[in-house]
Amino acid sequence: MIRPKSNRQIIPWSLFFAALFSLSLDYWNWDQPVGIGPLHLPVWIYGFILLQLLLAAGIYLFSRKFWREPSQSE
Amino acid sequence: MVTLSIIILYLLVTLAIGYYGYRIGQNHPDDYFLAGRDVGPVVLFFTLIATNFSAFFFLGFAGAGYRIGYSYYGIMSFGTALVALTFYFIGHKAWLLGKAKGYITPPEMIGDRFRSRPLKVLFLIVMVIFTVPYLALQPIGAGILLQELTNGLIPYFQGAVILTVVIVLYVFLGGMRSVALTDVVQGVIMFSLMFLAVWVVADALGGLSAANARVYALNPELFSREGAGGYFTPRKWFSFMILWMLAVPMFPQMFMRFFISRDVAALRTSARLYPLVTALLFLCPVIIGVIGHIPFPELAGKEADKILPLMLTRFTPEWLGALIMVGALAAFMSTMDSQLLALSSMLTRDLYRDLFKTRVTYETQVQVGKILIVILSLLGLLIAYRPPATIFQIATQAFTGLAILFPTTIAALYWPRATAGSCIASILVGEGLLIGLHYELIPASFTLGFLPVVPLVGIAALMIVVGSLVSGKKPAEEM
């Protein structure tokens, strides 16, 4: 059985990813008038692009610290 | 003629790469099914995305963009981007175990963890049942696309057959090595030509801003958060947002890619880049679907799934349309080849090998796997001959059915107290409820407004927790 290594260290990252997930459930936006942004795309689309950039950045930083070759981390 | 020449050239290049994979491979199951577990970062990244982005990505996304609007981008892009997290909490663990224990297929890993053959067989059955319809999506999509772009010169089913034959040839010869190498080429073609398609089509409509402004004037609902006709409810949105993360790693062709990584760096690189790809690439087919309302305002039902080829035919010169179509063909082929290989691997290793233990050499396993590739491709074509409902509905069923395996996988990797019995019960009850909902034996109100995946995965997880705790068995031994 392989267990997650240091749960305490991973908790802040779990919260970060959970926060990103929560932001994707942007129900407060749903009944608002649609704002139009560059390329005449709805503004909220840019919000989703930003969320994915943040997710990529989060995974990059998380993996630098916690996701290493087995000899070092497992 | 130009179209046919470009398609033939692409198929020949693909076959040549597949043949190269065959030449450098060895006649051993580890090599044939998993490319010797030696796939580096670039190839792994492309094979993961090319495998995941299928006919559904091209035709389904554009069709849904046409029907639902830009809201579909939000749900598909971020929902799929979240899959990158599973590369760590499932992929990394599966890779470590695969390397240590020599696992080739997901049922092998699950069955060995719980020391349970019934669970292994059940896991296998569910994976096969829900992957085969998804396999049929690929020739369906290819057939539609070839028919539209050649103005019926290549009829739907003939197109499906042609592509299936090419795929079978290179998968048969080179296994995972050929599949992974062709995935790189197919992935690059898919990316670049999808961007080119949006640019050319939008340009023909006066630029993206002008095209969007015209659509907004025609139907502003296509720009709303809920989607046209209030398509998404908050509960439906939540359901879709978690569906992909639960289901995508459970597709055997995706799960097996966790085993082929050469090292941690390869899998880690894929996870880092994955959300960047979804952020940019997923917008393209949705844009084409939405602005498709300008020239084709009245498409309904299955017709909407044809919006991409219709737009290419209308707005691009023949050679360019054919070139872009090659990108779509690449998406079909890169998914179907992986599905064929994954299914044949599982049936060979988890069924045939177990039935004839003493007589199955490594060479025999490879031979049986090759025969199964041919049989499975014929099965896919049989389903594609009379395609059911819309592409979107089929895909959603397959995703939900596989997502029910997610709790068992997590329990296998992370919870020593989990028992085989509780996992078997969890899968049987989850799939039973799905069948009940599909055939309306259970009222739709059972799901409380969510997609079935939410309550069903919740119930499946609860059954494992309660069943394992009640059984009072000791935690499993170290794997």
Coordinates of C-alpha atoms in Angstrom, one line a residue, chain B:
Chain B
M1 CA -9.1 14.9 -55.9
V2 CA -7.0 17.3 -53.8
T3 CA -8.9 16.3 -50.7
L4 CA -8.3 12.6 -51.4
S5 CA -4.6 13.2 -52.1
I6 CA -4.1 15.0 -48.8
I7 CA -5.9 12.3 -46.9
I8 CA -4.0 9.5 -48.5
L9 CA -0.7 11.3 -47.9
Y10 CA -1.6 11.7 -44.2
L11 CA -2.6 8.0 -43.9
L12 CA 0.6 6.9 -45.5
V13 CA 2.7 9.0 -43.2
T14 CA 0.8 7.6 -40.2
L15 CA 1.4 4.0 -41.4
A16 CA 5.1 4.8 -42.0
I17 CA 5.4 6.0 -38.4
G18 CA 3.5 3.0 -37.1
Y19 CA 5.9 0.8 -39.1
Y20 CA 8.9 2.5 -37.5
G21 CA 7.4 1.7 -34.1
Y22 CA 7.1 -1.9 -35.1
R23 CA 10.8 -2.0 -36.2
I24 CA 12.2 -0.7 -32.9
G25 CA 9.8 -2.8 -30.7
Q26 CA 10.3 -6.3 -29.2
N27 CA 8.0 -9.3 -29.1
H28 CA 7.2 -9.0 -25.3
P29 CA 3.9 -7.9 -23.6
D30 CA 5.6 -5.1 -21.7
D31 CA 7.0 -3.7 -25.0
Y32 CA 3.9 -4.3 -27.1
F33 CA 1.3 -3.1 -24.7
L34 CA 3.4 -0.5 -22.8
A35 CA 6.2 0.5 -25.1
G36 CA 8.7 -1.0 -22.6
R37 CA 7.6 1.6 -19.9
D38 CA 10.1 3.9 -21.5
V39 CA 8.1 6.9 -22.8
G40 CA 9.6 10.3 -22.2
P41 CA 8.0 13.7 -21.4
V42 CA 7.2 14.9 -25.0
V43 CA 5.7 11.6 -26.3
L44 CA 3.8 11.0 -23.0
F45 CA 2.3 14.5 -23.1
F46 CA 1.2 14.2 -26.7
T47 CA -0.1 10.6 -26.3
L48 CA -2.1 11.6 -23.2
I49 CA -3.9 14.5 -24.9
A50 CA -4.2 12.9 -28.3
T51 CA -5.8 9.9 -26.6
N52 CA -8.2 12.0 -24.5
F53 CA -9.2 14.4 -27.2
S54 CA -11.3 12.3 -29.5
A55 CA -14.1 12.6 -32.2
F56 CA -16.1 14.0 -29.3
F57 CA -13.7 16.9 -29.0
F58 CA -14.1 17.9 -32.7
L59 CA -17.7 17.1 -33.6
G60 CA -19.2 16.9 -30.2
F61 CA -17.7 20.2 -29.0
A62 CA -18.6 22.2 -32.1
G63 CA -22.1 20.7 -32.1
A64 CA -22.6 21.5 -28.4
G65 CA -21.2 25.0 -29.0
Y66 CA -23.8 25.4 -31.7
R67 CA -26.6 24.1 -29.4
I68 CA -25.6 25.5 -26.0
G69 CA -23.2 28.4 -26.8
Y70 CA -20.0 29.6 -25.1
S71 CA -21.1 28.2 -21.7
Y72 CA -20.0 24.8 -23.0
Y73 CA -16.4 26.0 -23.1
G74 CA -16.3 26.8 -19.4
I75 CA -17.5 23.4 -18.4
M76 CA -15.4 21.4 -20.8
S77 CA -12.2 23.3 -20.5
F78 CA -11.8 23.7 -16.7
G79 CA -13.5 20.4 -16.0
T80 CA -11.0 18.6 -18.3
A81 CA -8.1 20.7 -16.9
L82 CA -8.8 19.3 -13.5
V83 CA -7.9 15.9 -14.9
A84 CA -4.3 17.0 -14.6
L85 CA -4.6 16.6 -10.8
T86 CA -5.3 12.9 -11.2
F87 CA -2.0 12.5 -13.0
Y88 CA -0.5 13.0 -9.5
F89 CA -3.0 11.3 -7.1
I90 CA -3.8 8.4 -9.4
G91 CA -1.1 8.4 -12.1
H92 CA 1.9 8.7 -9.9
K93 CA 0.8 5.9 -7.5
A94 CA -0.2 3.7 -10.4
W95 CA 3.1 4.2 -12.1
L96 CA 5.0 3.3 -9.0
L97 CA 3.0 0.1 -8.6
G98 CA 3.2 -0.8 -12.2
K99 CA 7.0 -0.4 -12.2
A100 CA 7.4 -2.4 -9.0
K101 CA 4.9 -5.2 -9.7
G102 CA 4.9 -5.3 -13.5
Y103 CA 1.2 -4.4 -14.0
I104 CA 0.1 -3.8 -17.5
T105 CA -3.6 -3.2 -17.1
P106 CA -5.8 -1.5 -14.5
P107 CA -7.8 -4.6 -13.5
E108 CA -4.5 -6.4 -12.9
M109 CA -3.5 -3.7 -10.4
I110 CA -6.9 -3.6 -8.7
G111 CA -7.2 -7.4 -8.5
D112 CA -3.8 -7.8 -7.1
R113 CA -4.2 -5.1 -4.5
F114 CA -7.3 -6.8 -3.1
R115 CA -6.1 -10.4 -3.8
S116 CA -9.5 -10.8 -5.5
R117 CA -10.2 -12.4 -8.9
P118 CA -13.9 -11.6 -8.8
L119 CA -13.1 -7.9 -8.3
K120 CA -10.5 -8.0 -11.1
V121 CA -13.1 -9.6 -13.5
L122 CA -15.8 -7.1 -12.5
F123 CA -13.4 -4.2 -13.0
L124 CA -12.5 -5.6 -16.4
I125 CA -16.1 -6.1 -17.5
V126 CA -17.1 -2.6 -16.6
M127 CA -14.1 -1.1 -18.4
V128 CA -14.8 -3.1 -21.5
I129 CA -18.6 -2.5 -21.6
F130 CA -18.2 1.2 -21.4
T131 CA -15.2 1.6 -23.6
V132 CA -16.6 -0.3 -26.6
P133 CA -19.4 2.3 -27.3
Y134 CA -16.9 5.1 -26.9
L135 CA -14.7 3.2 -29.3
A136 CA -17.5 3.3 -31.9
L137 CA -17.6 7.1 -31.6
Q138 CA -14.4 7.3 -33.5
P139 CA -15.4 5.6 -36.7
I140 CA -18.8 7.4 -36.4
G141 CA -17.1 10.8 -36.3
A142 CA -14.6 9.9 -39.0
G143 CA -17.4 8.6 -41.3
I144 CA -19.5 11.8 -40.9
L145 CA -16.5 14.1 -41.4
L146 CA -15.2 12.3 -44.5
Q147 CA -18.7 12.2 -46.0
E148 CA -19.3 16.0 -45.5
L149 CA -15.9 17.1 -46.7
T150 CA -15.9 14.9 -49.8
N151 CA -19.5 15.9 -50.6
G152 CA -20.5 12.3 -50.3
L153 CA -17.7 11.0 -52.5
I154 CA -16.7 8.8 -49.6
P155 CA -20.0 7.6 -48.0
Y156 CA -20.3 7.6 -44.2
F157 CA -19.6 3.9 -43.6
Q158 CA -16.9 3.5 -46.2
G159 CA -15.0 6.4 -44.5
A160 CA -15.4 4.7 -41.2
V161 CA -14.0 1.4 -42.6
I162 CA -11.0 3.0 -44.3
L163 CA -9.8 4.7 -41.2
T164 CA -10.4 1.7 -39.0
V165 CA -8.3 -0.5 -41.4
V166 CA -5.4 1.9 -41.3
I167 CA -5.5 2.1 -37.5
V168 CA -5.7 -1.7 -37.2
L169 CA -2.6 -2.0 -39.4
Y170 CA -0.3 0.1 -37.3
V171 CA -1.6 -1.0 -33.9
F172 CA -1.4 -4.6 -35.0
L173 CA 2.2 -4.2 -36.1
G174 CA 3.8 -2.0 -33.4
G175 CA 1.4 -1.9 -30.4
M176 CA 2.0 1.0 -27.9
R177 CA 5.2 2.2 -29.5
S178 CA 3.4 2.8 -32.8
V179 CA 0.4 4.3 -31.1
A180 CA 2.5 6.7 -29.0
L181 CA 4.6 7.8 -31.9
T182 CA 1.6 8.4 -34.2
D183 CA 0.0 10.2 -31.3
V184 CA 2.8 12.8 -31.3
V185 CA 2.3 13.5 -35.0
Q186 CA -1.5 13.4 -34.7
G187 CA -1.4 15.7 -31.6
V188 CA 0.7 18.3 -33.4
I189 CA -1.5 18.2 -36.5
M190 CA -4.7 18.4 -34.3
F191 CA -3.5 21.4 -32.4
S192 CA -2.1 23.4 -35.2
L193 CA -5.0 22.8 -37.6
M194 CA -7.7 23.4 -35.1
F195 CA -6.2 26.9 -34.5
L196 CA -5.9 27.4 -38.3
A197 CA -9.6 26.3 -38.7
V198 CA -10.8 29.0 -36.3
W199 CA -8.7 31.6 -37.9
V200 CA -9.8 30.9 -41.4
V201 CA -13.5 30.5 -40.7
A202 CA -13.6 33.6 -38.5
D203 CA -11.7 35.6 -41.1
A204 CA -14.2 34.6 -43.8
L205 CA -17.0 35.9 -41.5
G206 CA -15.2 39.3 -41.1
G207 CA -13.1 38.5 -38.1
L208 CA -13.9 36.9 -34.8
S209 CA -15.1 40.1 -33.2
A210 CA -17.5 40.8 -36.0
A211 CA -18.7 37.2 -36.2
N212 CA -19.4 37.1 -32.5
A213 CA -21.2 40.4 -32.6
R214 CA -23.5 39.1 -35.4
V215 CA -24.2 35.9 -33.4
Y216 CA -24.9 38.0 -30.3
A217 CA -27.4 40.1 -32.2
L218 CA -29.1 36.9 -33.5
N219 CA -29.1 34.9 -30.2
P220 CA -27.6 36.5 -27.1
E221 CA -28.4 33.4 -25.1
L222 CA -25.4 31.7 -26.7
F223 CA -23.2 34.1 -24.7
S224 CA -25.0 33.5 -21.3
R225 CA -23.5 31.6 -18.4
E226 CA -26.5 29.1 -18.3
G227 CA -26.3 28.4 -22.0
A228 CA -29.0 28.7 -24.6
G229 CA -32.4 27.8 -23.3
G230 CA -31.1 27.7 -19.7
Y231 CA -29.3 24.5 -20.6
F232 CA -27.1 24.4 -17.5
T233 CA -28.7 24.4 -14.0
P234 CA -26.3 24.9 -11.0
R235 CA -26.6 21.2 -10.2
K236 CA -25.9 20.2 -13.8
W237 CA -23.0 22.5 -13.9
F238 CA -21.5 21.1 -10.8
S239 CA -22.0 17.5 -12.1
F240 CA -20.2 18.2 -15.4
M241 CA -17.4 20.0 -13.6
I242 CA -16.5 16.9 -11.6
L243 CA -17.5 14.3 -14.3
W244 CA -14.3 14.5 -16.3
M245 CA -12.0 14.3 -13.3
L246 CA -13.8 11.2 -12.1
A247 CA -14.2 9.5 -15.5
V248 CA -11.2 10.3 -17.7
P249 CA -8.5 8.5 -15.6
M250 CA -10.9 5.5 -15.5
F251 CA -10.8 5.1 -19.3
P252 CA -8.4 2.1 -19.7
Q253 CA -6.5 3.8 -22.5
M254 CA -5.8 6.8 -20.2
F255 CA -5.1 4.7 -17.1
M256 CA -2.6 2.5 -19.0
R257 CA -0.7 5.6 -20.0
F258 CA 0.3 6.1 -16.4
F259 CA 2.2 2.8 -16.6
I260 CA 4.2 3.8 -19.7
S261 CA 6.0 6.8 -18.2
R262 CA 9.8 6.5 -18.2
D263 CA 10.1 8.4 -15.0
V264 CA 8.4 10.9 -12.7
A265 CA 9.5 13.9 -14.9
A266 CA 7.5 12.6 -17.9
L267 CA 4.2 12.4 -16.0
R268 CA 4.9 15.6 -14.1
T269 CA 5.5 17.5 -17.3
S270 CA 2.2 16.3 -18.7
A271 CA 0.3 17.4 -15.6
R272 CA 1.9 20.9 -15.8
L273 CA 1.1 21.5 -19.5
Y274 CA -2.4 19.9 -19.6
P275 CA -4.4 22.9 -18.3
L276 CA -2.7 25.2 -20.7
V277 CA -3.8 23.0 -23.6
T278 CA -7.4 22.9 -22.4
A279 CA -7.5 26.6 -21.9
L280 CA -6.6 27.4 -25.5
L281 CA -7.5 24.5 -27.6
F282 CA -11.0 23.8 -26.3
L283 CA -12.1 27.3 -27.2
C284 CA -11.6 26.6 -30.9
P285 CA -14.3 24.1 -31.7
V286 CA -16.8 25.9 -29.5
I287 CA -16.1 29.2 -31.4
I288 CA -16.7 27.4 -34.7
G289 CA -20.0 26.0 -33.4
V290 CA -21.3 29.3 -32.1
I291 CA -20.4 31.4 -35.2
G292 CA -21.9 28.6 -37.3
H293 CA -25.3 30.2 -36.5
I294 CA -24.5 32.9 -39.1
P295 CA -24.5 30.6 -42.2
F296 CA -26.5 27.7 -40.7
P297 CA -29.1 29.1 -38.3
E298 CA -31.5 26.2 -38.4
L299 CA -29.6 23.0 -37.6
A300 CA -31.3 20.7 -35.0
G301 CA -30.5 17.5 -33.1
K302 CA -27.9 15.3 -34.9
E303 CA -27.5 17.9 -37.6
A304 CA -25.7 20.2 -35.2
D305 CA -22.9 17.7 -34.8
K306 CA -22.1 18.3 -38.5
I307 CA -21.4 22.0 -38.0
L308 CA -17.6 21.7 -38.1
P309 CA -17.4 20.0 -41.5
L310 CA -20.2 22.2 -42.8
M311 CA -18.3 25.3 -41.9
L312 CA -15.1 24.0 -43.4
T313 CA -16.8 23.1 -46.6
R314 CA -18.5 26.5 -46.8
F315 CA -15.5 28.7 -45.9
T316 CA -12.3 27.1 -46.8
P317 CA -10.8 26.3 -50.2
E318 CA -10.7 22.5 -50.9
W319 CA -7.0 22.0 -50.1
L320 CA -7.2 23.9 -46.8
G321 CA -10.5 22.2 -45.8
A322 CA -8.8 18.8 -46.5
L323 CA -5.8 19.8 -44.5
I324 CA -7.9 20.9 -41.5
M325 CA -9.9 17.7 -41.9
V326 CA -6.7 15.8 -41.4
G327 CA -6.5 17.4 -37.9
A328 CA -10.0 16.0 -37.1
L329 CA -9.0 12.6 -38.5
A330 CA -6.0 12.7 -36.3
A331 CA -8.3 13.1 -33.3
F332 CA -10.4 10.1 -34.2
M333 CA -7.4 7.9 -34.9
S334 CA -5.4 8.8 -31.9
T335 CA -8.2 7.9 -29.6
M336 CA -9.4 4.8 -31.4
D337 CA -5.9 3.2 -31.7
S338 CA -5.4 3.6 -27.9
Q339 CA -8.8 2.2 -27.1
L340 CA -8.1 -0.8 -29.3
L341 CA -4.8 -1.5 -27.7
A342 CA -6.1 -1.0 -24.1
L343 CA -9.1 -3.3 -24.7
S344 CA -7.0 -6.0 -26.3
S345 CA -4.4 -5.7 -23.5
M346 CA -7.0 -6.2 -20.8
L347 CA -8.7 -9.1 -22.6
T348 CA -5.4 -10.8 -23.2
R349 CA -3.9 -10.3 -19.8
D350 CA -6.9 -10.4 -17.5
L351 CA -9.1 -12.9 -19.3
Y352 CA -7.1 -15.1 -21.8
R353 CA -4.0 -15.4 -19.7
D354 CA -6.0 -16.2 -16.5
L355 CA -8.0 -18.9 -18.3
F356 CA -5.0 -20.6 -19.9
K357 CA -2.3 -19.9 -17.3
T358 CA 0.1 -22.7 -18.0
R359 CA 0.1 -22.4 -21.8
V360 CA 0.4 -18.7 -22.3
T361 CA 3.9 -17.6 -23.2
Y362 CA 4.9 -13.9 -23.7
E363 CA 4.8 -14.5 -27.5
T364 CA 1.3 -16.0 -27.2
Q365 CA 0.1 -13.0 -25.3
V366 CA 1.3 -10.6 -28.0
Q367 CA -0.3 -12.8 -30.7
V368 CA -3.6 -13.0 -28.9
G369 CA -3.6 -9.2 -28.3
K370 CA -3.1 -8.7 -32.1
I371 CA -6.1 -11.0 -32.9
L372 CA -8.2 -9.2 -30.4
I373 CA -7.4 -5.8 -32.0
V374 CA -8.9 -7.1 -35.3
I375 CA -12.0 -8.5 -33.5
L376 CA -12.6 -5.3 -31.5
S377 CA -12.3 -3.1 -34.5
L378 CA -14.9 -5.1 -36.3
L379 CA -17.2 -4.7 -33.2
G380 CA -16.6 -0.9 -33.3
L381 CA -17.6 -0.8 -37.0
L382 CA -20.7 -2.9 -36.3
I383 CA -21.9 -0.3 -33.8
A384 CA -20.9 2.5 -36.1
Y385 CA -23.0 0.9 -38.9
R386 CA -26.2 2.1 -37.2
P387 CA -25.1 4.9 -34.8
P388 CA -27.5 5.5 -31.9
A389 CA -28.8 8.8 -30.6
T390 CA -26.3 11.7 -30.6
I391 CA -22.6 11.5 -30.1
F392 CA -23.0 13.6 -26.9
Q393 CA -25.4 11.2 -25.3
I394 CA -23.3 8.1 -25.9
A395 CA -20.2 9.8 -24.5
T396 CA -22.0 10.9 -21.3
Q397 CA -23.2 7.3 -20.7
A398 CA -19.7 5.9 -21.1
F399 CA -18.2 8.5 -18.8
T400 CA -20.7 7.9 -16.0
G401 CA -20.3 4.1 -16.2
L402 CA -16.6 4.4 -15.8
A403 CA -16.6 7.0 -13.2
I404 CA -18.3 4.5 -10.8
L405 CA -14.9 2.7 -10.8
F406 CA -13.2 5.8 -9.3
P407 CA -14.0 5.1 -5.6
T408 CA -12.6 1.6 -5.9
T409 CA -9.4 2.9 -7.5
I410 CA -8.9 5.5 -4.8
A411 CA -9.6 3.0 -2.1
A412 CA -7.1 0.6 -3.7
L413 CA -4.3 3.2 -3.8
Y414 CA -4.9 5.0 -0.5
W415 CA -7.0 3.1 2.0
P416 CA -5.5 -0.1 3.5
R417 CA -8.8 -1.0 5.3
A418 CA -10.8 -1.2 2.0
T419 CA -12.0 -4.7 1.3
A420 CA -12.7 -6.5 -2.0
G421 CA -16.3 -7.2 -1.0
S422 CA -17.1 -3.6 -0.4
C423 CA -15.6 -2.6 -3.7
I424 CA -17.5 -5.3 -5.6
A425 CA -20.7 -4.2 -3.9
S426 CA -19.9 -0.5 -4.7
I427 CA -19.4 -1.3 -8.4
L428 CA -22.5 -3.6 -8.7
V429 CA -24.8 -1.1 -7.0
G430 CA -23.4 1.9 -8.9
E431 CA -23.8 0.2 -12.3
G432 CA -27.1 -1.3 -11.4
L433 CA -28.5 2.2 -10.5
L434 CA -27.1 3.6 -13.8
I435 CA -28.9 0.9 -15.7
G436 CA -32.1 1.6 -13.7
L437 CA -31.9 5.3 -14.5
H438 CA -31.1 4.7 -18.2
Y439 CA -34.1 2.4 -18.7
E440 CA -36.3 4.6 -16.4
L441 CA -36.8 1.9 -13.9
I442 CA -35.7 4.5 -11.4
P443 CA -37.3 7.9 -11.6
A444 CA -35.1 10.7 -12.8
S445 CA -35.9 12.6 -9.6
F446 CA -33.6 10.1 -7.8
T447 CA -30.6 12.2 -9.0
L448 CA -32.0 15.4 -7.3
G449 CA -31.3 17.4 -10.4
F450 CA -27.6 16.4 -10.7
L451 CA -26.3 14.3 -13.5
P452 CA -26.3 10.6 -12.4
V453 CA -22.6 10.6 -11.9
V454 CA -22.9 12.7 -8.7
P455 CA -25.2 10.5 -6.7
L456 CA -23.9 7.2 -8.1
V457 CA -20.2 7.9 -7.4
G458 CA -21.3 9.2 -4.0
I459 CA -23.2 6.0 -3.2
A460 CA -20.4 3.9 -4.6
A461 CA -17.9 5.6 -2.3
L462 CA -20.2 5.3 0.7
M463 CA -20.6 1.6 0.2
I464 CA -16.8 1.1 0.2
V465 CA -16.4 3.1 3.4
V466 CA -19.3 1.5 5.3
G467 CA -18.7 -2.0 3.9
S468 CA -15.0 -2.0 4.8
L469 CA -15.6 -0.6 8.3
V470 CA -18.4 -3.0 9.0
S471 CA -16.4 -6.0 7.8
G472 CA -13.8 -5.4 10.5
K473 CA -11.0 -6.9 8.5
K474 CA -7.4 -5.9 9.2
P475 CA -5.8 -3.4 6.9
A476 CA -4.2 -4.8 3.7
E477 CA -0.6 -5.8 3.6
E478 CA 1.9 -3.4 2.1
M479 CA 1.9 -3.8 -1.7

